[in-house]
XYZ file of C-alpha atoms in Angstrom:
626
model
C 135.310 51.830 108.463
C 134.211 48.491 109.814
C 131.023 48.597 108.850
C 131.458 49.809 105.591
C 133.405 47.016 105.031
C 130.763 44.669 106.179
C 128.533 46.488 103.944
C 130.288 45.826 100.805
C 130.680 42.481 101.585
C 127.106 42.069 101.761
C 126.807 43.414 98.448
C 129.306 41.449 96.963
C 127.585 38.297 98.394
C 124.116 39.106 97.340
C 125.507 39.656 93.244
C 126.971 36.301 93.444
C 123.423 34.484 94.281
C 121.881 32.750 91.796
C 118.930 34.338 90.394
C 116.027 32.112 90.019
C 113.292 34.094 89.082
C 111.744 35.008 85.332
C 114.575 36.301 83.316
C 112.066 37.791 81.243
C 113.254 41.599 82.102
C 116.958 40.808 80.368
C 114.758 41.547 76.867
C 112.872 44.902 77.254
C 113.202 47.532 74.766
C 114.779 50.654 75.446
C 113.050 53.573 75.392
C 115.188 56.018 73.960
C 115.085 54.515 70.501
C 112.851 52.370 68.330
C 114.385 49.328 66.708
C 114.615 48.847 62.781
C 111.508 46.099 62.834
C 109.211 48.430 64.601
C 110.112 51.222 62.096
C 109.309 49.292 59.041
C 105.987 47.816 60.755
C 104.693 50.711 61.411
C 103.356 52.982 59.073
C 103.649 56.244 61.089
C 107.146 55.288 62.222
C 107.910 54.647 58.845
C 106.960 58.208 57.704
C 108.892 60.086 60.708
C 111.357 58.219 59.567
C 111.695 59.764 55.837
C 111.028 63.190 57.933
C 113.734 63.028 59.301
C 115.804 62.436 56.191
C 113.658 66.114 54.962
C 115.541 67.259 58.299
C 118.948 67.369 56.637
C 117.425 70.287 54.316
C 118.026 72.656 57.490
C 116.057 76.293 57.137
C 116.631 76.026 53.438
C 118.085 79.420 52.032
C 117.520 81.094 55.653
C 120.416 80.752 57.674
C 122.110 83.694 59.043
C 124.838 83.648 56.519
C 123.260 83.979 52.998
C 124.370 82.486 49.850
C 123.488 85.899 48.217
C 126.804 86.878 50.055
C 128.893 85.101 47.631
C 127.516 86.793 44.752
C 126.848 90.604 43.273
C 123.455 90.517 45.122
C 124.617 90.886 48.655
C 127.471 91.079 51.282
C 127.738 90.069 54.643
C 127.964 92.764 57.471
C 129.799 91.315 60.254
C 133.627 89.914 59.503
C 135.195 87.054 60.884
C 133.314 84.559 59.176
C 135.538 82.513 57.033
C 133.422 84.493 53.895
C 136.171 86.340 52.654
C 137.695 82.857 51.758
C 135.330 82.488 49.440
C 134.788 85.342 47.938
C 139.134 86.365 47.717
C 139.217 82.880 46.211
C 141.583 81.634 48.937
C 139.922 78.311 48.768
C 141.985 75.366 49.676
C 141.088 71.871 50.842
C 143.278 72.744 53.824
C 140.916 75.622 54.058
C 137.473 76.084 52.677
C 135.797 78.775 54.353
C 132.528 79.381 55.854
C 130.634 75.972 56.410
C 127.120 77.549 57.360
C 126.475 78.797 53.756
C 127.683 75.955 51.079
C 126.369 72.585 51.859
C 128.862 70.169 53.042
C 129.962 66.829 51.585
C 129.484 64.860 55.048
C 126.636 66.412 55.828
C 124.887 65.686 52.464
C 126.490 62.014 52.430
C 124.977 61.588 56.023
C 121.282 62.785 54.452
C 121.976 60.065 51.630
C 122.516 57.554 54.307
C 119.144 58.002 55.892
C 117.782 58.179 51.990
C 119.321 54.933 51.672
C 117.887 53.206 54.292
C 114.191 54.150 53.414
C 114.738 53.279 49.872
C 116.418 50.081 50.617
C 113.859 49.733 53.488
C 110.162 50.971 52.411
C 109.805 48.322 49.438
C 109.658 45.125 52.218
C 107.543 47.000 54.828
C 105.246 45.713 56.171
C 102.564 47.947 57.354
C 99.574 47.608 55.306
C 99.177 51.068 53.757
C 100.374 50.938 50.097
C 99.682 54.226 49.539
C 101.305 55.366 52.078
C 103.876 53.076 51.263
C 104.530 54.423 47.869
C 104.493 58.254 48.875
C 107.209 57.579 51.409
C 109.835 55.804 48.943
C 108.773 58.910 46.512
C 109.628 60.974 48.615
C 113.029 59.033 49.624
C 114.104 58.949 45.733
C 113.347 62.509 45.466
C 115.268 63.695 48.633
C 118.286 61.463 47.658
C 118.455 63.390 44.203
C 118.266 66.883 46.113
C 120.956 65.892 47.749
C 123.182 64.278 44.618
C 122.073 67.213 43.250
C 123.590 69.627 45.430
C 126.933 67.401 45.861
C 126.774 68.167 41.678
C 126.483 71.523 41.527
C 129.108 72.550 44.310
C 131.623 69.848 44.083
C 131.164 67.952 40.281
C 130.955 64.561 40.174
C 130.299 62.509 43.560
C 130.727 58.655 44.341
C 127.210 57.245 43.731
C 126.324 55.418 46.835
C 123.014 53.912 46.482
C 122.672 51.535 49.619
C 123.465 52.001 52.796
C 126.981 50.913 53.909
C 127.341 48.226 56.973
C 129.827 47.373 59.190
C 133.424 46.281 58.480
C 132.748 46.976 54.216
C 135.101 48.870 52.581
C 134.020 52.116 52.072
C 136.563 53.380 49.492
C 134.620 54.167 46.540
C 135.867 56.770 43.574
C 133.813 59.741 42.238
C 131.847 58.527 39.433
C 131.554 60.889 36.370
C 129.153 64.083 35.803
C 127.542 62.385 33.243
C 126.544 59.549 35.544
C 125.270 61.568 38.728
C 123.063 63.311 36.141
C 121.833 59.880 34.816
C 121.446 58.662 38.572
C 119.313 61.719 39.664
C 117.234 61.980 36.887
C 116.563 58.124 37.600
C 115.520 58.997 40.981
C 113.525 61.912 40.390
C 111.511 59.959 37.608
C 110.880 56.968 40.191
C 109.815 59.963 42.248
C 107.274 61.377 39.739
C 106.166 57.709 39.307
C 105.711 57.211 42.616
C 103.822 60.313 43.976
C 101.457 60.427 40.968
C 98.323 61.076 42.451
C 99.625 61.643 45.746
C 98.256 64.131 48.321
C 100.240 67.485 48.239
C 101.427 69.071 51.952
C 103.342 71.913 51.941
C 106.724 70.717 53.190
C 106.752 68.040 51.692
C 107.469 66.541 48.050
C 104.981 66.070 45.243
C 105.141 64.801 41.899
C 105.668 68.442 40.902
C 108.776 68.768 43.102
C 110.306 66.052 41.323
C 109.415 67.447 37.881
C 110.677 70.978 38.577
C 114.282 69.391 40.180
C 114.647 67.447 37.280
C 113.962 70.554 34.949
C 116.703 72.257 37.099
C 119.101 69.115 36.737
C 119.038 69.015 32.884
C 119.228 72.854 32.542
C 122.106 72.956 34.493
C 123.773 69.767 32.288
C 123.223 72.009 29.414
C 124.948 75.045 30.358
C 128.113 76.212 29.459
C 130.411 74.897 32.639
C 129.071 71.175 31.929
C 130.129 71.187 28.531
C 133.858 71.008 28.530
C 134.865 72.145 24.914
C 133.106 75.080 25.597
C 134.119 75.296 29.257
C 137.631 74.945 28.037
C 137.110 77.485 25.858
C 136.031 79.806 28.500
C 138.748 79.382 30.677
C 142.218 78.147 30.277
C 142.412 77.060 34.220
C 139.604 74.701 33.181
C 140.538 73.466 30.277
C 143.913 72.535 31.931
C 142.013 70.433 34.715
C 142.744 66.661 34.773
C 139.851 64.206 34.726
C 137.194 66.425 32.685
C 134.967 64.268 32.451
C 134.327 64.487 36.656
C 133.046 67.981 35.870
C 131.748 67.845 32.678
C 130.501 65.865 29.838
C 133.484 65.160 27.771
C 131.554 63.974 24.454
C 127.160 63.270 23.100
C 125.481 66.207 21.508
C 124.948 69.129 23.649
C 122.284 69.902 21.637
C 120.346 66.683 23.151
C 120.998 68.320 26.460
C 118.854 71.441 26.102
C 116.354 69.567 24.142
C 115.837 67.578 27.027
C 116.120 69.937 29.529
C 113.640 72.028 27.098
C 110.949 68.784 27.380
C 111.422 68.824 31.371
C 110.685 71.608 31.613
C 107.832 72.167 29.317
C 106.219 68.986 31.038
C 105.975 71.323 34.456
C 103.891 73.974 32.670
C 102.084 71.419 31.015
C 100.718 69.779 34.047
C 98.637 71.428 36.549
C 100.668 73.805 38.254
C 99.889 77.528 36.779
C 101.872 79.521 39.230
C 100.661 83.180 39.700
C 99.121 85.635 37.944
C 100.844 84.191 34.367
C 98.234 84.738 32.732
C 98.244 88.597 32.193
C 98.182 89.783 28.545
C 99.364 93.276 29.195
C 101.410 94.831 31.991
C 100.085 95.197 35.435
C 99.957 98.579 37.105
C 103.340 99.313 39.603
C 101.148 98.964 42.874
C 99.759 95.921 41.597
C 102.901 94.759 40.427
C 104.382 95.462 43.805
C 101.948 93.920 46.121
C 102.033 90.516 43.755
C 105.499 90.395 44.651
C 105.269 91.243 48.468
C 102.404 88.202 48.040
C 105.126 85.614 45.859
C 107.595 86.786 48.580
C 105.703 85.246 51.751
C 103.933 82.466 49.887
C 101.114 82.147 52.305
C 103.159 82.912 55.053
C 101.927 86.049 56.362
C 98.888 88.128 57.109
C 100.153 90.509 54.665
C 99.859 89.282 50.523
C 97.696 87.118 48.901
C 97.604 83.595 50.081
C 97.043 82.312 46.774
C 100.257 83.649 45.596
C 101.586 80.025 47.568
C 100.470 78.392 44.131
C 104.333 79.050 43.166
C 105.848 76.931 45.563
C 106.584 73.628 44.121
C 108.881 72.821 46.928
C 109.186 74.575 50.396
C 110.951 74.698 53.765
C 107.086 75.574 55.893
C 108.417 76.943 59.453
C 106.439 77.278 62.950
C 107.250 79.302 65.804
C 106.860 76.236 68.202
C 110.124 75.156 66.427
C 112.274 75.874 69.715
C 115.633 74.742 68.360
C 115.304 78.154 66.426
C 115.860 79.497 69.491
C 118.958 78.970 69.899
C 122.068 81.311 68.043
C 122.512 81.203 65.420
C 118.878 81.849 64.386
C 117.691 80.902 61.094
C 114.274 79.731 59.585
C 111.858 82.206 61.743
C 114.324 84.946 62.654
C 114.805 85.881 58.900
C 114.224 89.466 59.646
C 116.382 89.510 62.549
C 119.168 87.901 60.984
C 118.962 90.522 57.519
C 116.631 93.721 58.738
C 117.594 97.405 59.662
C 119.440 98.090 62.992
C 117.277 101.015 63.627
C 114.232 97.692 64.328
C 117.253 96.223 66.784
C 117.936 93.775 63.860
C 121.475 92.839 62.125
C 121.662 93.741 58.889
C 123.027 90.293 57.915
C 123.037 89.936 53.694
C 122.441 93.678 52.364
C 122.279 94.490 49.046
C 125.218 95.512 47.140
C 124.670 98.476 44.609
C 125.436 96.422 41.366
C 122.165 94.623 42.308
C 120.164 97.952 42.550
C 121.156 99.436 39.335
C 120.443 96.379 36.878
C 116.729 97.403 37.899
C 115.053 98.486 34.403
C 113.202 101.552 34.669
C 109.597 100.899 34.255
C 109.842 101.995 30.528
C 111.938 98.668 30.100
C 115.233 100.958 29.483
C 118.406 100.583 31.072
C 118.770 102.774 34.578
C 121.973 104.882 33.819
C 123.901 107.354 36.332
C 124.928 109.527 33.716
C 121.084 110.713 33.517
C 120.579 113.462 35.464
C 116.739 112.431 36.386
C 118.004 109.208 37.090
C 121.041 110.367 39.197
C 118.831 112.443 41.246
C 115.951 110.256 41.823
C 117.485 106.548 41.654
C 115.018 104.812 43.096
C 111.812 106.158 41.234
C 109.698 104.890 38.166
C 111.901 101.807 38.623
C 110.600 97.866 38.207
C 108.318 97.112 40.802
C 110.639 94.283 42.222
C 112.838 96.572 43.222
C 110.495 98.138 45.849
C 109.586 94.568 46.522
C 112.606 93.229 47.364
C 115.056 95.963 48.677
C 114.887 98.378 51.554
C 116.718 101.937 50.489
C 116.891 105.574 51.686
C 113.204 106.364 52.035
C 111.380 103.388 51.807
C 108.288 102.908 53.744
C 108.993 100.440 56.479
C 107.130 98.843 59.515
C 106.251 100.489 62.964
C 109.560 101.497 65.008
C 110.273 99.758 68.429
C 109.168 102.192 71.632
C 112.826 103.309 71.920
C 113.176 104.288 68.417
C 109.657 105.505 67.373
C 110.470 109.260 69.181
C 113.818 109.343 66.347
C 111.540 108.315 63.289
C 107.967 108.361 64.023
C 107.630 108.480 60.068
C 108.589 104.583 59.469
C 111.020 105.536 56.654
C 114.536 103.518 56.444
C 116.991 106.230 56.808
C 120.449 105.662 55.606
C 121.819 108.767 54.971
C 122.927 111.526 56.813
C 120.656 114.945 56.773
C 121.325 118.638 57.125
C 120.676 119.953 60.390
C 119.973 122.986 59.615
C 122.891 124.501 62.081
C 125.850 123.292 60.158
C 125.764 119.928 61.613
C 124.463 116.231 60.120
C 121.788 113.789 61.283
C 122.698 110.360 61.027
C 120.467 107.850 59.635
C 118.945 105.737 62.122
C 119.438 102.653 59.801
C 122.896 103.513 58.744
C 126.171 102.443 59.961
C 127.049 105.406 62.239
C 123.731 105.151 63.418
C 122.644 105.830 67.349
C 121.065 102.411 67.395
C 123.411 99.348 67.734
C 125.684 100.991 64.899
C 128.308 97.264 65.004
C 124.710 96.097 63.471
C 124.461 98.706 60.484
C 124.536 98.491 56.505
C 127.544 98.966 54.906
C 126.058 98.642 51.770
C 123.231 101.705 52.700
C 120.833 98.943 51.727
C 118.519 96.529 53.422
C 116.543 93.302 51.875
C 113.110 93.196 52.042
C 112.364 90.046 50.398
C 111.099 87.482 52.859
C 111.139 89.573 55.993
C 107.829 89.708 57.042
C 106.025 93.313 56.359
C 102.529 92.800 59.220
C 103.407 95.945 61.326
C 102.091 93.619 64.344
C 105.799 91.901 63.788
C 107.071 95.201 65.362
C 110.965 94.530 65.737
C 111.134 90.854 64.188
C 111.907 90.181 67.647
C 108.625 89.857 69.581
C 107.396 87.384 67.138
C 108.659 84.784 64.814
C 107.914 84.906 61.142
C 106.547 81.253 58.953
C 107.119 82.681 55.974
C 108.216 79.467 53.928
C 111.482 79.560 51.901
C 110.672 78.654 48.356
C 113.289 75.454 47.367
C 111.746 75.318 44.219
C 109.079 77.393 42.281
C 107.065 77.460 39.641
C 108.743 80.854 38.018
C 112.104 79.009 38.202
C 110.611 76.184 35.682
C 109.087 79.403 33.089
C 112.743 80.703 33.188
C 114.344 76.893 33.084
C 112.135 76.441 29.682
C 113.171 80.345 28.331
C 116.700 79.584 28.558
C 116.217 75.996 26.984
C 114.122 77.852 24.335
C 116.641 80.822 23.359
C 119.331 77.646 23.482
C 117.178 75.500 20.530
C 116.572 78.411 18.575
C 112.564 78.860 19.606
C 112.821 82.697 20.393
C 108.988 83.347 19.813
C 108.257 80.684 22.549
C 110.906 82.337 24.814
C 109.676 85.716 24.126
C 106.019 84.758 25.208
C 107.136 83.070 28.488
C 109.525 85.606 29.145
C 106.773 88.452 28.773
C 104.142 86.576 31.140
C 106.311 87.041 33.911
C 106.824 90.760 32.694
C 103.578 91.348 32.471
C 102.999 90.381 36.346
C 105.725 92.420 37.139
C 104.400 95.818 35.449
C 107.108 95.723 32.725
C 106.466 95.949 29.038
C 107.457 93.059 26.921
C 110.847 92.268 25.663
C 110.940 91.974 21.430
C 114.555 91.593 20.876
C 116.338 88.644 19.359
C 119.442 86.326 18.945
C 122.403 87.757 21.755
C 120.319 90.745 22.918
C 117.211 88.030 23.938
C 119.658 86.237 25.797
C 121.151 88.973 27.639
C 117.869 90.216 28.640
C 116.778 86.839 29.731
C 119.910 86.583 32.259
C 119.273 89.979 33.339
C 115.007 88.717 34.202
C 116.136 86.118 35.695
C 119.015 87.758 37.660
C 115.697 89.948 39.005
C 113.088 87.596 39.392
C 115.038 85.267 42.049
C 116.924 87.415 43.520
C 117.920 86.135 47.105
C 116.650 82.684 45.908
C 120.169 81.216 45.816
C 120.292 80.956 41.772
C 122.544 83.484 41.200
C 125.713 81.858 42.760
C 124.925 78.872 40.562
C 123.744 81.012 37.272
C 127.272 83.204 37.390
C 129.072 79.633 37.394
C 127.392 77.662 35.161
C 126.878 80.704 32.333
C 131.017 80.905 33.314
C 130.409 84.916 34.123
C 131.331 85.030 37.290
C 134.370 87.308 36.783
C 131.475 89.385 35.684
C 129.648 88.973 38.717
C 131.157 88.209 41.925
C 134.633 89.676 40.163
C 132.965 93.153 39.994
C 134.058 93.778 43.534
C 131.354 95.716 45.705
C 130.067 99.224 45.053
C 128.028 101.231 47.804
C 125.679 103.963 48.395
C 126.585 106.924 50.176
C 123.038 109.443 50.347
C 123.326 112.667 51.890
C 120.265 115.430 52.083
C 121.087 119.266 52.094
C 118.670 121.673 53.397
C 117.142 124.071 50.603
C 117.830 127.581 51.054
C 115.461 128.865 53.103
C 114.132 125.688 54.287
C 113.366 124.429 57.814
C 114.786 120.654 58.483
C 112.658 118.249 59.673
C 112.455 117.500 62.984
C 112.405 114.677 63.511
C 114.185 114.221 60.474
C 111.736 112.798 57.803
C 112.654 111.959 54.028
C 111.025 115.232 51.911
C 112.711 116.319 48.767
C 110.869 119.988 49.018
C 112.802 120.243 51.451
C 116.397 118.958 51.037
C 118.165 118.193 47.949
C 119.424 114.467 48.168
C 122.724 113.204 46.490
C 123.443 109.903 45.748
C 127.279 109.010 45.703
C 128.058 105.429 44.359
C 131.255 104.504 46.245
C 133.784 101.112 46.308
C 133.811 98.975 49.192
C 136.689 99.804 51.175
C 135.769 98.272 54.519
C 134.912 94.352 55.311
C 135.376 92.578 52.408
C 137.576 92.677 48.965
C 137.123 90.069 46.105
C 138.816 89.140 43.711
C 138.021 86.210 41.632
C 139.565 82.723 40.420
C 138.418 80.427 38.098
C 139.113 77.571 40.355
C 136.471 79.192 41.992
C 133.847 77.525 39.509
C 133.569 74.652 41.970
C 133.928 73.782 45.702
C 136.748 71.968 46.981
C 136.704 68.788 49.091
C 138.215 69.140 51.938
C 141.385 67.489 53.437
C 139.423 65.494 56.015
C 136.963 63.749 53.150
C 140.136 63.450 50.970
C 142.033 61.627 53.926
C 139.036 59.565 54.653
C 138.863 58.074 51.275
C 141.765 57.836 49.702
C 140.050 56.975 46.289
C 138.656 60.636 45.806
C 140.098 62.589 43.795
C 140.762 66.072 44.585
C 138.699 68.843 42.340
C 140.981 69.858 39.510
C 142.596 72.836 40.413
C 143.342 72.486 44.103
């Protein structure tokens, strides 16, 4: 004990010397961080910088928990979730759900901070590279109106913040109208188009076209129905009894001005020189073509499998690498889209299946309605249909990719199987991809359904767990602007230019062309584009701003139920392999009575803010209705 107490003496007397050597060392740098000069100095700090504003984007539309899930294209497998909040319209500010799947307003507001900075920034840098200069600050205006943009179409009207806040200001600020945020974003997205004129184009990354197709998306949506509140309060009574209108919609100009404008944005996108893919058709291609184009649009360059040029429709993307590691970690999104959404029988977990109302609204390839109450239709459901549907959804049957060791000896045949089969002794097979199945059943279909869109088809990707897909999730493409510019059309009266948009992407798709007029056009243009972007998260936003969703969402869920019965005097298959010489197949379309009921609201038509952001500024104003 003595000596430790001379010890510390010692110590104490050597700290209270008087240093007299170079002080220098009291003003290094740390090296955990790079200060605000350096940044701006420096053109490649500069530009990781803005990346990591494109970092508050997260896997785009591929997290585990889909956005599909909250409409009639899809519902989510595994409970406990905070979904059924949502979609049973027990929405609250005290309580608003799941927070993986609808963009937050903290989270956004934190990805307009670092916009802020590089916009308030980039303009006094002082690295020499103008060039490089002016792409970054594009690129900051057009990720700042991505996010305003998604603030507007969840929430309504958001403060406009357009600087970043310092210390010890007063950061109380009250929503500003709908009208203005539109004004505001379409004022950053034209800087943007200004700025990245002429500017090199990397996937990932935002061009001049990115900014034109947002801002074709931006005016469509101020157009529509939901953003015009006579007709919005004609709609619905709960709307037109909200306070403060004019925070979700415009409350007076000539809507008519609206879709012309949203018509021009639009038109200026096909006008330029993006052509997408395979527009150009004049009649309809053949199904297997049809089919492989839309496996091709599907992985956008992403996968051995396709045609790389089909990556001409991205105008915006989220690119992904499997040397990501953070995607690693649970929950997986980005590369483990096939794990997160594929069959259990492939050890995957059936995430965001299609739901049945999705399946049927499927033309058959005759351009007619499909329709139970035809017996050739009844009994083969999933034949002569459009070729998206092959593309896009996994059903009883389907050819699929190699099975994993364990399950290969069960189905050697790579067929989804989601039925249950006749034995052939009085007893039933179940479906190695159905929910009773012998493989990781907890991680079955409930819907009898899989997606196939953007899970990556190269049978090399065995399980979707060996290997990690880079299949790019499209933000923004070129097919979305066509149908932006048909709806505009039909809206201004210009049905023949509708029609012959509408029909190119018909054409690619194998399906003869539309010819109707006035309500009917317009019905079949929501049911195209209901199709075409399936899974794209549009139809969430579509339902709400065409004010359908108690069409949509409000139609509950329906499932399939398939069941195969030995023909007399048949032998089963074994192992069981999908053969209708052999078994007759029914196909029972059934509610959803397990996981999930919904029922709809028409406060529902927006997000609310929750209690924290409400208590943090105590000038916002809460969205009518909650």
């Amino acid at each position: 004990m003595k000596k430790r107490k001379l010890l510390l003496l010692g110590l104490l007397t050597i700290a209270l010397i008087p240093i007299s050597c170079n002080e220098d060392f009291l003003e290094t740098q740390p090296l955990d961080s790079i200060s605000a000069d350096a940044t701006w100095a420096d053109g490649a700090l500069a530009q990781a910088f803005v990346f990591n504003v494109y970092a508050s984007l997260g896997y785009g539309g591929f997290e585990e928990e889909g956005l599909a899930s909250l409409t009639d294209e899809a519902m989510f497998t595994h409970s406990g979730r905070g979904i059924n909040v949502i979609t049973e319209g027990a929405l609250s500010p005290s309580g608003t759900g799941n927070v993986n799947i609808i963009p937050q307003w903290d989270e956004l507001y934190s990805a307009i901070r670092k916009a802020n900075i590089a916009i308030q920034e980039l303009p006094n840098a002082t690295f020499d590279d103008q060039v490089l200069k002016d792409r970054l600050l594009g690129e900051a205006h057009f990720l700042r109106a991505y996010y305003y943009h998604q603030l507007m179409r969840y929430y309504g009207g958001a403060p406009l913040i357009d600087r970043p806040y310092g210390l010890d200001e007063d950061y109380s600020i009250a929503r500003s109208t709908y009208a203005e945020n539109v004004d505001f974003v379409v004022a950053d997205l034209d800087n943007a188009i200004s700025l990245l004129d002429g500017k090199e184009t990397t996937p990932g990354r935002a061009s001049q076209l990115s900014a034109m197709g947002l801002k074709s998306r931006v005016l469509l949506y101020a157009a529509s129905d939901l953003r015009d509140a006579t007709t919005a309060a004609q709609k619905s009574a709960t709307i037109g009894s909200y306070a403060n209108q004019d925070l979700i919609a415009y409350t007076s100009g000539d809507r008519e001005s609206r879709w012309i404008l949203a018509k021009n944005a639009a038109k200026a996108v096909l006008d330029s020189e993006a052509s997408g893919y395979k527009l150009d058709l004049t009649e309809p291609a053949s199904a297997e073509e049809a089919t492989e184009t839309y496996i091709s649009i599907a992985m956008g360059g992403g996968s051995a499998v396709g045609d790389a040029a089909a990556r001409s429709e991205l105008l915006f993307e989220r690119t992904h690498s499997p040397l990501f590691t953070q995607e690693s970690n649970w929950p997986l999104g980005g590369i483990h889209q096939g794990i997160n959404n594929g069959p259990n029988g492939y050890h995957n977990w059936a995430g965001n299946t299609p739901i049945q109302q999705l399946v049927d609204d499927y033309q058959m390839m005759d351009g007619s309605e499909f329709d139970w109450s035809n017996p050739d239709h009844a009994a083969s459901p999933y034949e002569n249909r459009d070729p998206r549907l092959e593309a896009t959804i996994l059903y009883d049957g389907a050819p699929w990719k190699p099975r994993p060791d364990d399950v290969a000896s069960i189905d050697p045949y790579d067929e989804i199987q989601t039925g249950t089969y006749d034995d052939g002794s009085g007893g039933i097979i179940p479906g190695v991809d159905m929910r009773d199945s012998p493989i990781e059943n907890w991680n079955g279909s409930r819907t009898g359904y899989y997606v196939r869109k953007f899970i990556d088809p190269d049978p090399s990707l065995v399980d979707n767990q060996s290997s990690a897909q880079v299949v790019p999730w499209p933000f923004i493409r070129y097919t979305e602007i066509v149908l932006n510019y048909v709806e505009a059309s039909i809206a201004t009266g210009d049905e023949g230019e509708a029609r012959n948009w509408l029909n190119k992407i018909r054409f690619r798709a194998g399906m003869p062309a539309i010819t109707a007029s006035g309500d009917a056009l317009l019905e079949a243009y929501i049911n195209e584009r209901r199709i075409e972007l399936a899974y794209e998260e549009h139809r969430y936003h579509d339902a709400r701003r065409w004010m359908i969703a108690d069409q949509t969402l409000g139609r509950g869920i329906k499932v399939m139920k398939v069941s195969a019965k030995l023909k007399p005097g048949a032998t089963p298959r074994s192992p069981y392999q999908y053969d209708p010489e052999v078994y007759d197949y029914t196909y029972n379309v059934v509610d959803n009575t397990d996981n999930e009921t919904r029922i709809w609201d028409d406060k529902m038509y927006f997000m609310p803010l929750s209690r924290d952001e409400i208590n943090r500024n105590e000038l916002l104003i809460q969205n009518p209705g909650y």
